[in-house]
Amino acid sequence: VSASGVVLTVDGITVEAAPGSTVLEAARFAGLWVPTLCFDDRMTPFGACRVCLVGIEGARGPVASCTTPVREGMVVETQHALSRRIARNVVELVLSELPVPPAPHTELAQVAARLGLDPAAGPAAQRWTGAVHEQAYDHRHPYLALQHELCISCGRCVRACDEVQGAFALTATGRGFHANITAGLGGGFAASSCVSCGACADTCPTDAISERFLVELAGRDQ
Amino acid sequence: MSKNISSLSGREGKELDDPLWERLQQAAARTGTPDDEALTSISEEYLIGEAITYGTSSFYDFLSKANRGKKAYVCNGSACLVAGTQDRVHHELEKHFRPEEVGHMCCLGRCHENSAFHIGGRNYSGDAIDRVEELMKADPRDADVLKHPGMDRHHVGTSMAQPILTAPMPSLEEFYALWEQVLKSDGADVLNEVKVATVRGRGGAGFPMGLKWESARNTPGERKYIVCNADEGDPAAFSDRYLLEQRPHLVLLGMMIGGYCIGADSGVLYIRAEYPEAVEVVKQAVADLEAKGWLGRNIKGSGFNFRFKVIKAAGAYVCGEETALLNSIEGKRGEVRTRPPYPTQQGLFNRPTVVNNVETLACVPWVVKHGGAAFAKLGTERSNGSKLVCLDSGFKRPGLYEVECGTPLATVIDELGQGFARPTKALHIGGPLGGIVPLHKINELGIDFESFQKAGFLLGHASVLSIPADFPMVKYLEHLFAFTAAESCGKCFPCRIGLTRALELVEGTAPVDRARLEELLETLEVASLCAHGGGMPAPIRSILAHWPAELGLA
């Protein structure tokens, strides 16, 4: 333990973390799993999905580990019962907004399964029935496909385009439940400042944006 | 939030001198929404990509494509809803406008007389709806906006011998003598008075203003900002509107003193689009100050520079949340930022920024003139000074009242408001996130943070909306969820999805499923990023606790 690090414990494991780093980073450094949907370590933490909740001794309630800086002597519990229950509730709500189940290989499906939900169940089997996103498949670009109905507004593609690529080709649109993403002025990737780098497809946790080659292999572009 | 866009929008020459935000608004002026050509050319000039200008405009009611061609707006705030006046307003407006030309605004702050609507850039209420033909011919550009036929009158009263915010205004020379005195003082001493006074934020959170100022003062930065949050559009609250229209100099001098204390050379007022008159009054007040030499560079030889920028919002309730507000000034989507960093460390255009509410800032001149101790002497142990209270049309004497903190709610209702004008079953106090107070709880409450907190309610803006005895609670519940779901910024998942699911649970005629509603409330409360989702459970729980039969709950 050096003088410069911040020492904390996560699930009983002592971790020395860099000052200014986050609880999520410390937990992952300790080899622990914390569910996340909007997090990608290539980009600035966003704090949107609220699935990375953990318990911290002395805190008033669960905190989002991706945006909480480490503090000396902090005692973190990743399996904190309330945090996990609420995280599960949030992911259940996310599944309920999709008109079709997420593909099994997606990050959303895997996080959902690990939290004890059935990602393949589909909208009819959800406890939360109600509005779902409208199906809109945009395949005007030769390489990138955009399925608006699978967007969960995690902002990863928008941040990748901004922070990793600097292309500013993507944006969130609308507000509330109707928030979604679009390229350019809504005319698709081809008509935007997109440079076809694929960073958005790479980070997308639901395949709302995917590389067309892969989509076609899967036989979805009929 | 994108720091890149903040930096690009905050570049020298753009920033507050030629804000991206205003360019989008100008582009929307003709049809109600910017066209694609404008979005593209603006994005090229600001080096940000057309997706960004499009994304921003899609966020705001009065910039989005849905606003195209709108010419008249009906207030759909809570007070006008329970007063039952708006169906007629809508009907009358449709005699003069095509249905697609009529939109909504929430709320115009005419809660004391209702029937509120907006045409030709002006607000109207009361019996104005009977004169639409005539009003459509009125020139909205009158020299003196306060004499415009649309301006309302309501009672302004106080139970204080020496009110702080509603006292008559002296001449500008007399009033700004304090400014010249401050300019000769040490900012640290002035800040100390504000700390001693313990002015707690009047916007809802109650955070001590002096601590914010101190944090920004201690953060190094070549340029800092002080921002007035004049976008707290809590339905039934019109106290900020009163201050902006009738006492703008209290707010402006409060900001100037704040700027001096923290070393900010720029003050930004972000004022709700639903208060067009307030925007104009404040702009004129700033022009008056410039003419007198109380603003600008090296003010009165002090070496201190200060300028104002008045920004008009564009219809997004969530921009009353301070970080969403900062994003909006930068020309971005009004999404809530995560903390840390706090605005005092990294706020507007990534620079140290203090954000204070209108009423909080308006207290500052009095505090500095009379001393922090005099302010602290007023009120209760943890709520100092006075508070403005708004009473809606359900009272015999609706209007705006200034009371010393700690004044019993019963006194406000019975003596100042002279009691209820109609059979009433509940009070909704402190905006949409405030508690729904059953009448038997009135005696537990005073106009202070402590008693409200103890009873599980929220003082907020201290707006008091009276829910009539015959207004179905399930309809009010539906209204609250419809409002908050529509106004969710859409960033954090619990609020974005949860409020819509909650609305779906209470809509229609089937009994409300209590267990599932409470599960949603817990998720919203524990996991939401800001108070928009996180504070929503409080009023809903009041309704569940006190009116279960009205919801069809067993």
Coordinates of C-alpha atoms in Angstrom, one line a residue, chain A residues 46-50 62 67 69 82 85-86 89-90 93-94 96-97 127-131 152-154 162 168-177 182 184-185 191-192, chain B residues 2 4-5 36 39-40 48 50-51 54-55 58-59 61 315-316 333 338 340 486-494 496-497 500-501 504 516 519-520 522-523 526-527 529:
Chain A
F46 CA -22.8 8.7 -17.8
G47 CA -24.8 7.6 -14.7
A48 CA -28.0 6.9 -16.7
C49 CA -28.8 3.2 -16.4
R50 CA -28.7 3.1 -12.5
P62 CA -27.7 2.7 -2.9
T67 CA -20.0 8.0 -10.9
P69 CA -15.4 8.5 -6.5
L82 CA -31.7 -3.4 -1.9
R85 CA -33.3 -5.7 -6.1
I86 CA -33.6 -2.2 -7.6
N89 CA -36.3 -3.9 -11.3
V90 CA -34.7 -1.3 -13.6
L93 CA -38.4 -2.1 -17.0
V94 CA -35.8 -1.9 -19.8
S96 CA -40.5 -4.1 -21.1
E97 CA -39.8 -1.2 -23.4
R127 CA -45.0 -8.0 -15.9
W128 CA -44.9 -4.5 -17.2
T129 CA -47.0 -4.4 -20.3
G130 CA -47.7 -1.1 -21.9
A131 CA -46.1 1.2 -24.5
I152 CA -32.5 1.8 -24.6
S153 CA -31.1 5.4 -24.5
C154 CA -27.9 4.4 -22.8
D162 CA -18.3 12.3 -29.5
F168 CA -20.7 14.2 -33.6
A169 CA -22.8 12.2 -36.1
L170 CA -25.1 10.8 -33.4
T171 CA -27.5 12.4 -30.9
A172 CA -30.2 11.4 -28.5
T173 CA -33.6 12.7 -29.6
G174 CA -36.8 13.6 -27.9
R175 CA -37.5 13.3 -24.2
G176 CA -38.7 10.8 -21.6
F177 CA -40.0 7.5 -22.8
T182 CA -30.6 9.3 -34.5
G184 CA -27.5 13.5 -38.5
L185 CA -30.8 15.2 -38.9
A191 CA -26.6 11.4 -44.9
S192 CA -24.7 12.4 -41.7
Chain B
S2 CA -20.4 16.2 -23.5
N4 CA -16.5 18.6 -26.0
I5 CA -19.7 20.3 -27.0
D36 CA -32.9 21.4 -41.6
L39 CA -29.7 23.2 -38.1
T40 CA -26.9 22.4 -40.6
I48 CA -20.5 20.4 -33.6
E50 CA -25.9 18.7 -37.3
A51 CA -27.0 15.8 -35.1
Y54 CA -31.1 18.4 -34.1
G55 CA -30.9 16.6 -30.8
S58 CA -36.0 17.8 -30.4
F59 CA -35.8 18.1 -26.6
D61 CA -41.4 21.9 -26.5
G315 CA -40.3 24.7 -22.6
A316 CA -38.8 21.9 -20.5
R333 CA -30.3 18.9 -24.5
T338 CA -24.1 13.4 -12.7
P340 CA -19.4 15.2 -9.0
A486 CA -43.8 14.0 -20.3
E487 CA -41.2 16.2 -18.6
S488 CA -38.7 13.4 -17.8
C489 CA -35.4 14.3 -19.5
G490 CA -35.1 10.6 -20.5
K491 CA -31.6 10.1 -19.3
C492 CA -31.9 7.9 -16.3
F493 CA -33.7 4.6 -16.9
P494 CA -36.0 4.5 -13.8
R496 CA -37.6 7.5 -18.3
I497 CA -39.5 4.2 -18.2
T500 CA -44.6 6.0 -18.1
R501 CA -45.4 2.6 -16.5
E504 CA -50.2 3.3 -17.4
R516 CA -47.0 -2.7 -8.2
E519 CA -42.7 -1.2 -6.3
L520 CA -42.4 1.4 -9.0
E522 CA -39.4 2.5 -4.6
T523 CA -37.4 2.0 -7.8
V526 CA -33.9 4.8 -4.9
A527 CA -32.5 4.8 -8.4
L529 CA -30.6 10.4 -11.1

